[in-house]
Amino acid sequence: MRMLAAALGLCVAVPALAQSGPALSLDALAQDVVTNNPERQFYKRQIETAGVEREAVGRWADPEATVEFGQRRATDVQTGALNGEGMTYAVSVTQPIEFGGRIALRRAIADRQIALARIGLQQFDATLAARARSLGYRLFAADEKAAAARAVANRMRTLAQVIVARDPAGPAPQLEATALQASAISAERTAAAADAEANSILYELNQLRGAPFAARVRIVRPDMGLPDLPADALLAERTSANNFELQALRAQFEQQGLRVDLARKARIPVVSVGPYYDRARSDIRETNVGVRLTTSIPLWNRQAGDVAAEQGRQAQANATLIAAERRILREVFDQAAQYQAKRAALAKWDGASAQRFAAAAAEADRNYRLGAIPLTTYTQMQQAYMEATGAILDTRRDAIEALLQLRALNGGNPLAR
């Protein structure tokens, strides 16, 4: 039994893998993730692409060149005799010119596309930072749970070894040592589960920050303060103004309105103007030089279908915007209620609750060694210490995640009153 207790004691002494590596605060971790995330390059490329498109739509259409070849025959009007024949050709270059501000409209549409790309990048950064902070706190909580369970397991195994080493008479000490080892196994299982959770979180963090999956990192104890939220009406107003999704939908709605205007302007003809050169040779040589002007005649109003289609897309964009506003406001009220409920629960426990439970567990160990309390009280106190630690950490995690969701819905802005 002594050899078994010693072997299990060595297993407990192995530290959690997540505890190794450099120590980072939640803010530093979020900055690291946002800076090094591989997917972020896509959004930056979208902004560059939108800028190139804007430059392109602001230019005139390419000139059009026309070349004509033919055969010329000249006959006498009176006799019908052939006077001569020869080649004829004509060359013209015209520049299409658009009226009605269509180039300005296309440039305005491209400007909205650049704004959409920038909003997309900002939304990605805010969502990524919120996810990094959430994972960072969960990693810290998993390490804390593992440390508490490992401390209880070490304490129980050490105590079991002491009882066995005394080798007293009777079955009671042996049974108590076995009960302590059984409780230690349960605590070790809790620690192993917390270590597994920490590793899973760490792998996701490494994926987000573009680091090797085997890289380790440790989270510095974060600020445990939970700020007051503004009034619901003010929170909803700020979210409506700052939410990235709503900003993007409003930009798309404005962009679609410009597309409707552009479709209406398509009825205005495009005028092409430019020089031409015409040379013919038969009985005489003839050369013509001048300016050619061409345009379409909008007689049949074929653009009406395009206008109706763009107006339909505009109505759809407006309906999407209204639905998104309702959905996002519902999420705001839901997350605010979740945050207030968790914050109210934490307010019932003072900030030193975790330390007090840890001290009580250590005191129970000392009293049990002195024979002042029975084994049942001792094991209950150790189990209560682990459960209370987990409950506090989990409740605070839920409150922090609700707060992070509210910040993300508010465009990544703080939620101070």
CSV table of C-alpha atoms in Angstrom, one decimal:
chain,number,residue,atom,x,y,z
A,1,MET,CA,0.0,0.0,0.0
A,2,ARG,CA,2.9,2.3,0.7
A,3,MET,CA,4.3,1.7,-2.8
A,4,LEU,CA,0.9,2.4,-4.4
A,5,ALA,CA,0.5,5.6,-2.5
A,6,ALA,CA,4.0,6.7,-3.4
A,7,ALA,CA,3.4,6.0,-7.1
A,8,LEU,CA,0.1,7.8,-7.2
A,9,GLY,CA,1.7,10.7,-5.3
A,10,LEU,CA,4.3,11.0,-8.2
A,11,CYS,CA,1.5,11.1,-10.7
A,12,VAL,CA,-0.2,14.0,-8.9
A,13,ALA,CA,3.0,16.0,-8.7
A,14,VAL,CA,3.2,16.4,-12.5
A,15,PRO,CA,2.1,20.0,-13.2
A,16,ALA,CA,-0.5,21.0,-15.8
A,17,LEU,CA,1.0,21.6,-19.3
A,18,ALA,CA,-1.0,24.8,-19.6
A,19,GLN,CA,1.0,26.3,-16.7
A,20,SER,CA,4.2,26.4,-18.6
A,21,GLY,CA,5.2,29.0,-21.2
A,22,PRO,CA,5.2,32.8,-21.1
A,23,ALA,CA,2.7,34.7,-19.0
A,24,LEU,CA,0.3,37.0,-20.8
A,25,SER,CA,-2.5,39.3,-19.7
A,26,LEU,CA,-5.9,39.0,-21.5
A,27,ASP,CA,-5.3,42.3,-23.3
A,28,ALA,CA,-1.8,41.1,-24.5
A,29,LEU,CA,-3.3,37.8,-25.6
A,30,ALA,CA,-6.1,39.6,-27.5
A,31,GLN,CA,-3.5,41.8,-29.2
A,32,ASP,CA,-1.4,38.9,-30.1
A,33,VAL,CA,-4.3,37.0,-31.6
A,34,VAL,CA,-5.5,40.0,-33.7
A,35,THR,CA,-2.0,40.8,-34.9
A,36,ASN,CA,-1.0,37.3,-36.0
A,37,ASN,CA,-4.3,35.7,-37.1
A,38,PRO,CA,-3.8,34.3,-40.6
A,39,GLU,CA,-7.4,34.9,-41.7
A,40,ARG,CA,-7.1,38.6,-41.1
A,41,GLN,CA,-5.0,39.0,-44.2
A,42,PHE,CA,-8.1,38.2,-46.3
A,43,TYR,CA,-10.0,41.2,-44.9
A,44,LYS,CA,-7.0,43.5,-45.5
A,45,ARG,CA,-6.9,42.2,-49.1
A,46,GLN,CA,-10.6,43.0,-49.5
A,47,ILE,CA,-9.9,46.6,-48.7
A,48,GLU,CA,-7.1,46.8,-51.2
A,49,THR,CA,-9.3,45.2,-53.9
A,50,ALA,CA,-12.1,47.6,-53.2
A,51,GLY,CA,-9.7,50.5,-53.6
A,52,VAL,CA,-8.5,49.2,-57.0
A,53,GLU,CA,-12.1,48.8,-58.1
A,54,ARG,CA,-12.9,52.4,-57.1
A,55,GLU,CA,-10.0,53.7,-59.2
A,56,ALA,CA,-11.2,51.6,-62.1
A,57,VAL,CA,-14.9,52.7,-62.1
A,58,GLY,CA,-13.8,56.4,-62.0
A,59,ARG,CA,-12.2,56.2,-65.4
A,60,TRP,CA,-13.7,56.8,-68.8
A,61,ALA,CA,-14.7,53.9,-71.0
A,62,ASP,CA,-12.0,52.7,-73.4
A,63,PRO,CA,-12.0,54.4,-76.9
A,64,GLU,CA,-13.6,52.5,-79.7
A,65,ALA,CA,-11.8,52.1,-83.1
A,66,THR,CA,-13.6,51.3,-86.3
A,67,VAL,CA,-12.0,50.3,-89.6
A,68,GLU,CA,-13.9,49.8,-92.8
A,69,PHE,CA,-12.8,48.3,-96.2
A,70,GLY,CA,-14.7,48.1,-99.4
A,71,GLN,CA,-14.8,48.4,-103.2
A,72,ARG,CA,-15.8,51.6,-105.1
A,73,ARG,CA,-17.1,51.7,-108.7
A,74,ALA,CA,-17.9,54.9,-110.6
A,75,THR,CA,-20.1,54.7,-113.7
A,76,ASP,CA,-21.3,57.4,-116.1
A,77,VAL,CA,-24.9,58.5,-115.4
A,78,GLN,CA,-25.8,59.0,-119.0
A,79,THR,CA,-24.1,56.1,-120.7
A,80,GLY,CA,-23.7,53.7,-117.8
A,81,ALA,CA,-20.1,53.2,-118.9
A,82,LEU,CA,-17.6,52.3,-116.2
A,83,ASN,CA,-15.5,55.2,-115.4
A,84,GLY,CA,-13.3,53.5,-112.8
A,85,GLU,CA,-13.1,51.3,-109.8
A,86,GLY,CA,-10.8,50.9,-106.8
A,87,MET,CA,-10.5,50.4,-103.1
A,88,THR,CA,-12.1,52.4,-100.4
A,89,TYR,CA,-11.4,52.4,-96.6
A,90,ALA,CA,-12.4,54.4,-93.5
A,91,VAL,CA,-10.9,54.7,-90.0
A,92,SER,CA,-12.5,56.4,-87.0
A,93,VAL,CA,-11.7,56.5,-83.3
A,94,THR,CA,-14.5,57.6,-80.9
A,95,GLN,CA,-14.5,58.2,-77.2
A,96,PRO,CA,-17.8,57.2,-75.3
A,97,ILE,CA,-18.9,59.9,-73.0
A,98,GLU,CA,-21.5,59.2,-70.3
A,99,PHE,CA,-23.8,61.9,-69.0
A,100,GLY,CA,-26.2,62.1,-66.0
A,101,GLY,CA,-23.5,61.6,-63.4
A,102,ARG,CA,-23.1,57.8,-64.0
A,103,ILE,CA,-19.4,57.8,-63.3
A,104,ALA,CA,-20.0,59.6,-60.0
A,105,LEU,CA,-22.7,57.1,-59.1
A,106,ARG,CA,-20.4,54.2,-59.8
A,107,ARG,CA,-17.6,55.9,-57.7
A,108,ALA,CA,-20.1,56.3,-54.8
A,109,ILE,CA,-21.0,52.6,-55.0
A,110,ALA,CA,-17.3,51.7,-54.9
A,111,ASP,CA,-16.8,54.0,-51.9
A,112,ARG,CA,-19.5,52.1,-50.1
A,113,GLN,CA,-17.7,48.9,-51.0
A,114,ILE,CA,-14.5,50.2,-49.4
A,115,ALA,CA,-16.5,51.1,-46.3
A,116,LEU,CA,-18.0,47.6,-46.2
A,117,ALA,CA,-14.6,46.1,-46.4
A,118,ARG,CA,-13.3,48.2,-43.6
A,119,ILE,CA,-16.4,47.4,-41.5
A,120,GLY,CA,-15.7,43.8,-42.1
A,121,LEU,CA,-12.2,44.1,-40.9
A,122,GLN,CA,-13.2,46.0,-37.8
A,123,GLN,CA,-15.9,43.4,-37.0
A,124,PHE,CA,-13.5,40.6,-37.5
A,125,ASP,CA,-11.0,42.2,-35.1
A,126,ALA,CA,-13.6,42.9,-32.5
A,127,THR,CA,-15.0,39.3,-32.7
A,128,LEU,CA,-11.5,37.9,-32.6
A,129,ALA,CA,-10.4,39.9,-29.6
A,130,ALA,CA,-13.6,38.9,-27.7
A,131,ARG,CA,-13.0,35.3,-28.5
A,132,ALA,CA,-9.4,35.5,-27.4
A,133,ARG,CA,-10.3,37.1,-24.1
A,134,SER,CA,-13.0,34.5,-23.5
A,135,LEU,CA,-10.6,31.7,-24.3
A,136,GLY,CA,-7.9,33.3,-22.1
A,137,TYR,CA,-10.2,33.5,-19.1
A,138,ARG,CA,-11.4,29.9,-19.7
A,139,LEU,CA,-7.7,28.8,-19.8
A,140,PHE,CA,-7.0,30.6,-16.5
A,141,ALA,CA,-10.1,29.1,-14.9
A,142,ALA,CA,-9.2,25.6,-16.1
A,143,ASP,CA,-5.7,26.0,-14.6
A,144,GLU,CA,-7.2,27.2,-11.3
A,145,LYS,CA,-9.5,24.3,-11.2
A,146,ALA,CA,-6.7,21.9,-11.9
A,147,ALA,CA,-4.5,23.5,-9.3
A,148,ALA,CA,-7.3,23.3,-6.6
A,149,ALA,CA,-8.0,19.6,-7.4
A,150,ARG,CA,-4.3,18.8,-7.5
A,151,ALA,CA,-3.8,20.4,-4.1
A,152,VAL,CA,-6.6,18.4,-2.6
A,153,ALA,CA,-5.3,15.2,-4.2
A,154,ASN,CA,-1.8,15.8,-2.9
A,155,ARG,CA,-3.1,16.6,0.5
A,156,MET,CA,-5.1,13.4,0.7
A,157,ARG,CA,-2.4,11.2,-0.6
A,158,THR,CA,0.1,12.7,1.8
A,159,LEU,CA,-2.3,12.1,4.7
A,160,ALA,CA,-2.9,8.5,3.5
A,161,GLN,CA,0.8,7.9,3.5
A,162,VAL,CA,1.1,9.2,7.1
A,163,ILE,CA,-1.7,7.0,8.3
A,164,VAL,CA,-0.2,3.9,6.6
A,165,ALA,CA,3.3,4.8,7.9
A,166,ARG,CA,2.0,4.8,11.5
A,167,ASP,CA,0.9,1.2,11.0
A,168,PRO,CA,-1.5,1.3,13.9
A,169,ALA,CA,-3.5,-1.7,15.1
A,170,GLY,CA,-7.1,-2.3,13.9
A,171,PRO,CA,-8.8,-1.9,10.6
A,172,ALA,CA,-10.0,1.7,11.0
A,173,PRO,CA,-6.7,3.4,10.0
A,174,GLN,CA,-6.4,1.2,6.9
A,175,LEU,CA,-9.9,1.9,5.9
A,176,GLU,CA,-9.4,5.6,6.4
A,177,ALA,CA,-6.3,5.5,4.3
A,178,THR,CA,-8.2,3.7,1.5
A,179,ALA,CA,-11.0,6.2,1.7
A,180,LEU,CA,-8.5,9.1,1.4
A,181,GLN,CA,-6.9,7.4,-1.7
A,182,ALA,CA,-10.3,7.0,-3.3
A,183,SER,CA,-11.1,10.6,-2.7
A,184,ALA,CA,-7.7,11.5,-4.1
A,185,ILE,CA,-8.4,9.5,-7.3
A,186,SER,CA,-11.7,11.5,-7.7
A,187,ALA,CA,-9.7,14.8,-7.3
A,188,GLU,CA,-7.1,13.7,-9.7
A,189,ARG,CA,-9.8,12.9,-12.2
A,190,THR,CA,-11.1,16.5,-11.8
A,191,ALA,CA,-7.6,17.8,-12.3
A,192,ALA,CA,-7.1,15.7,-15.4
A,193,ALA,CA,-10.4,16.9,-16.9
A,194,ALA,CA,-9.4,20.5,-16.2
A,195,ASP,CA,-6.0,19.9,-17.8
A,196,ALA,CA,-7.6,18.4,-20.9
A,197,GLU,CA,-9.9,21.4,-21.1
A,198,ALA,CA,-7.0,23.8,-20.8
A,199,ASN,CA,-5.1,22.0,-23.6
A,200,SER,CA,-8.2,22.1,-25.9
A,201,ILE,CA,-8.5,25.8,-25.2
A,202,LEU,CA,-4.8,26.3,-25.8
A,203,TYR,CA,-4.9,24.6,-29.1
A,204,GLU,CA,-7.7,26.9,-30.3
A,205,LEU,CA,-5.8,29.9,-29.1
A,206,ASN,CA,-2.7,28.8,-31.0
A,207,GLN,CA,-4.8,28.3,-34.1
A,208,LEU,CA,-6.2,31.8,-33.8
A,209,ARG,CA,-2.8,33.4,-33.2
A,210,GLY,CA,-1.0,31.4,-35.9
A,211,ALA,CA,1.3,29.7,-33.4
A,212,PRO,CA,2.5,26.1,-33.3
A,213,PHE,CA,-0.1,23.9,-31.6
A,214,ALA,CA,2.6,22.7,-29.1
A,215,ALA,CA,3.3,26.3,-27.9
A,216,ARG,CA,2.4,26.9,-24.3
A,217,VAL,CA,1.1,30.1,-22.7
A,218,ARG,CA,0.0,31.0,-19.2
A,219,ILE,CA,-2.6,33.7,-18.4
A,220,VAL,CA,-1.9,36.2,-15.7
A,221,ARG,CA,-4.7,36.5,-13.1
A,222,PRO,CA,-7.2,38.8,-14.9
A,223,ASP,CA,-9.1,41.7,-13.3
A,224,MET,CA,-12.1,40.2,-11.6
A,225,GLY,CA,-14.1,43.4,-11.6
A,226,LEU,CA,-17.5,43.4,-13.4
A,227,PRO,CA,-18.6,46.9,-14.4
A,228,ASP,CA,-22.1,48.3,-14.2
A,229,LEU,CA,-24.1,48.3,-17.4
A,230,PRO,CA,-25.8,51.4,-18.8
A,231,ALA,CA,-29.6,51.6,-18.7
A,232,ASP,CA,-31.3,49.2,-21.2
A,233,ALA,CA,-32.5,52.0,-23.4
A,234,LEU,CA,-29.0,53.6,-23.6
A,235,LEU,CA,-27.4,50.3,-24.2
A,236,ALA,CA,-29.8,49.5,-27.1
A,237,GLU,CA,-29.2,53.0,-28.6
A,238,ARG,CA,-25.4,52.6,-28.5
A,239,THR,CA,-25.6,49.2,-30.0
A,240,SER,CA,-27.9,50.3,-32.8
A,241,ALA,CA,-25.3,53.0,-33.7
A,242,ASN,CA,-22.1,51.1,-33.2
A,243,ASN,CA,-23.0,47.5,-34.2
A,244,PHE,CA,-20.8,46.4,-37.1
A,245,GLU,CA,-23.4,44.2,-38.8
A,246,LEU,CA,-26.0,47.0,-38.7
A,247,GLN,CA,-23.4,49.5,-40.1
A,248,ALA,CA,-22.7,47.1,-42.9
A,249,LEU,CA,-26.3,46.5,-43.7
A,250,ARG,CA,-27.0,50.3,-43.7
A,251,ALA,CA,-24.1,50.8,-46.1
A,252,GLN,CA,-25.4,48.0,-48.3
A,253,PHE,CA,-28.9,49.7,-48.3
A,254,GLU,CA,-27.4,53.0,-49.3
A,255,GLN,CA,-25.3,51.2,-52.0
A,256,GLN,CA,-28.4,49.6,-53.4
A,257,GLY,CA,-30.1,53.0,-53.5
A,258,LEU,CA,-27.3,54.2,-55.6
A,259,ARG,CA,-27.6,51.2,-57.9
A,260,VAL,CA,-31.3,52.1,-58.4
A,261,ASP,CA,-30.3,55.6,-59.4
A,262,LEU,CA,-27.6,54.2,-61.8
A,263,ALA,CA,-30.2,51.9,-63.4
A,264,ARG,CA,-32.5,54.9,-64.0
A,265,LYS,CA,-29.6,56.9,-65.5
A,266,ALA,CA,-29.0,54.0,-67.9
A,267,ARG,CA,-31.8,55.5,-70.1
A,268,ILE,CA,-29.7,58.5,-70.8
A,269,PRO,CA,-27.8,57.7,-74.1
A,270,VAL,CA,-24.0,57.3,-74.2
A,271,VAL,CA,-22.5,59.6,-76.8
A,272,SER,CA,-19.4,58.6,-78.7
A,273,VAL,CA,-17.4,61.3,-80.4
A,274,GLY,CA,-14.2,61.2,-82.3
A,275,PRO,CA,-12.4,61.9,-85.6
A,276,TYR,CA,-12.7,59.8,-88.8
A,277,TYR,CA,-10.7,59.5,-92.0
A,278,ASP,CA,-12.4,58.2,-95.2
A,279,ARG,CA,-10.5,57.6,-98.5
A,280,ALA,CA,-11.8,56.2,-101.8
A,281,ARG,CA,-10.3,55.8,-105.2
A,282,SER,CA,-12.0,54.9,-108.5
A,283,ASP,CA,-12.1,57.4,-111.4
A,284,ILE,CA,-11.0,60.1,-108.9
A,285,ARG,CA,-9.4,60.1,-105.5
A,286,GLU,CA,-11.6,61.3,-102.7
A,287,THR,CA,-10.6,62.0,-99.1
A,288,ASN,CA,-13.0,62.9,-96.3
A,289,VAL,CA,-11.9,64.0,-92.8
A,290,GLY,CA,-14.3,65.0,-90.0
A,291,VAL,CA,-15.8,64.3,-86.6
A,292,ARG,CA,-18.2,61.4,-86.0
A,293,LEU,CA,-20.9,61.5,-83.4
A,294,THR,CA,-22.9,58.4,-82.5
A,295,THR,CA,-25.5,57.7,-79.8
A,296,SER,CA,-28.4,55.4,-79.0
A,297,ILE,CA,-32.0,56.3,-79.2
A,298,PRO,CA,-33.8,55.2,-75.9
A,299,LEU,CA,-37.1,54.5,-77.7
A,300,TRP,CA,-38.2,51.2,-76.1
A,301,ASN,CA,-37.2,51.8,-72.5
A,302,ARG,CA,-35.6,48.4,-72.0
A,303,GLN,CA,-33.9,49.7,-68.8
A,304,ALA,CA,-37.3,49.5,-66.9
A,305,GLY,CA,-36.6,45.9,-66.1
A,306,ASP,CA,-33.2,46.7,-64.6
A,307,VAL,CA,-34.7,49.5,-62.5
A,308,ALA,CA,-37.4,47.2,-61.2
A,309,ALA,CA,-34.9,44.5,-60.3
A,310,GLU,CA,-32.7,46.9,-58.4
A,311,GLN,CA,-35.7,48.3,-56.6
A,312,GLY,CA,-36.6,44.8,-55.5
A,313,ARG,CA,-33.1,44.3,-54.2
A,314,GLN,CA,-33.4,47.6,-52.3
A,315,ALA,CA,-36.6,46.4,-50.7
A,316,GLN,CA,-34.9,43.2,-49.7
A,317,ALA,CA,-32.0,45.0,-48.2
A,318,ASN,CA,-34.4,47.2,-46.2
A,319,ALA,CA,-36.2,44.1,-44.9
A,320,THR,CA,-32.9,42.5,-44.0
A,321,LEU,CA,-31.8,45.6,-42.1
A,322,ILE,CA,-35.1,45.8,-40.1
A,323,ALA,CA,-34.9,42.1,-39.2
A,324,ALA,CA,-31.2,42.4,-38.1
A,325,GLU,CA,-32.0,45.4,-35.9
A,326,ARG,CA,-34.7,43.4,-34.1
A,327,ARG,CA,-32.5,40.3,-33.7
A,328,ILE,CA,-29.4,42.2,-32.5
A,329,LEU,CA,-31.5,44.2,-29.9
A,330,ARG,CA,-32.9,40.9,-28.7
A,331,GLU,CA,-29.4,39.6,-28.3
A,332,VAL,CA,-28.4,42.7,-26.4
A,333,PHE,CA,-31.3,42.4,-23.9
A,334,ASP,CA,-30.6,38.6,-23.6
A,335,GLN,CA,-26.9,39.0,-22.9
A,336,ALA,CA,-27.5,42.0,-20.5
A,337,ALA,CA,-29.9,39.8,-18.5
A,338,GLN,CA,-27.4,36.9,-18.4
A,339,TYR,CA,-24.7,39.3,-17.3
A,340,GLN,CA,-26.8,40.9,-14.6
A,341,ALA,CA,-27.9,37.5,-13.2
A,342,LYS,CA,-24.4,36.2,-13.0
A,343,ARG,CA,-23.1,39.4,-11.5
A,344,ALA,CA,-25.9,39.4,-8.9
A,345,ALA,CA,-24.9,35.8,-8.0
A,346,LEU,CA,-21.2,36.8,-7.6
A,347,ALA,CA,-22.1,39.8,-5.5
A,348,LYS,CA,-23.4,37.4,-2.8
A,349,TRP,CA,-19.9,36.1,-2.5
A,350,ASP,CA,-17.1,38.4,-1.5
A,351,GLY,CA,-13.9,38.6,-3.6
A,352,ALA,CA,-12.0,36.5,-1.0
A,353,SER,CA,-14.4,33.5,-1.1
A,354,ALA,CA,-12.0,31.3,-3.1
A,355,GLN,CA,-9.1,32.1,-0.7
A,356,ARG,CA,-11.3,31.5,2.3
A,357,PHE,CA,-12.4,28.1,1.0
A,358,ALA,CA,-8.7,27.2,0.3
A,359,ALA,CA,-7.8,28.3,3.8
A,360,ALA,CA,-10.7,26.3,5.3
A,361,ALA,CA,-9.6,23.2,3.4
A,362,ALA,CA,-6.0,23.6,4.7
A,363,GLU,CA,-7.4,24.1,8.2
A,364,ALA,CA,-9.5,21.0,7.9
A,365,ASP,CA,-6.4,19.0,7.0
A,366,ARG,CA,-4.5,20.3,10.1
A,367,ASN,CA,-7.5,19.5,12.4
A,368,TYR,CA,-7.9,16.0,11.0
A,369,ARG,CA,-4.2,15.3,11.6
A,370,LEU,CA,-4.8,16.5,15.2
A,371,GLY,CA,-7.8,14.3,15.5
A,372,ALA,CA,-10.2,17.2,16.0
A,373,ILE,CA,-12.6,16.3,13.2
A,374,PRO,CA,-13.7,13.0,11.6
A,375,LEU,CA,-12.8,11.8,8.2
A,376,THR,CA,-16.2,12.6,6.8
A,377,THR,CA,-16.0,16.2,7.7
A,378,TYR,CA,-12.5,16.4,6.3
A,379,THR,CA,-13.4,14.9,2.9
A,380,GLN,CA,-16.6,17.0,2.7
A,381,MET,CA,-14.5,20.1,3.3
A,382,GLN,CA,-12.0,19.2,0.5
A,383,GLN,CA,-14.8,18.4,-1.9
A,384,ALA,CA,-16.6,21.6,-1.0
A,385,TYR,CA,-13.4,23.5,-1.7
A,386,MET,CA,-13.1,22.1,-5.2
A,387,GLU,CA,-16.8,22.6,-6.0
A,388,ALA,CA,-16.9,26.1,-4.7
A,389,THR,CA,-13.8,27.1,-6.6
A,390,GLY,CA,-15.3,25.6,-9.8
A,391,ALA,CA,-18.7,27.4,-9.2
A,392,ILE,CA,-17.1,30.8,-8.6
A,393,LEU,CA,-14.8,30.4,-11.7
A,394,ASP,CA,-17.7,29.2,-13.9
A,395,THR,CA,-20.1,31.9,-12.8
A,396,ARG,CA,-17.5,34.6,-13.4
A,397,ARG,CA,-16.7,33.0,-16.8
A,398,ASP,CA,-20.3,33.2,-17.8
A,399,ALA,CA,-20.5,36.9,-16.7
A,400,ILE,CA,-17.3,37.8,-18.6
A,401,GLU,CA,-18.5,36.0,-21.7
A,402,ALA,CA,-21.8,37.8,-21.6
A,403,LEU,CA,-20.0,41.1,-21.1
A,404,LEU,CA,-17.7,40.3,-24.1
A,405,GLN,CA,-20.7,39.5,-26.3
A,406,LEU,CA,-22.2,42.9,-25.3
A,407,ARG,CA,-19.0,44.7,-26.2
A,408,ALA,CA,-18.8,42.9,-29.5
A,409,LEU,CA,-22.5,43.8,-30.3
A,410,ASN,CA,-21.6,47.4,-29.4
A,411,GLY,CA,-18.8,47.5,-32.0
A,412,GLY,CA,-16.1,46.5,-29.6
A,413,ASN,CA,-16.6,49.7,-27.5
A,414,PRO,CA,-16.5,49.7,-23.7
A,415,LEU,CA,-19.9,49.6,-21.9
A,416,ALA,CA,-19.2,52.2,-19.2
A,417,ARG,CA,-22.1,54.3,-18.1
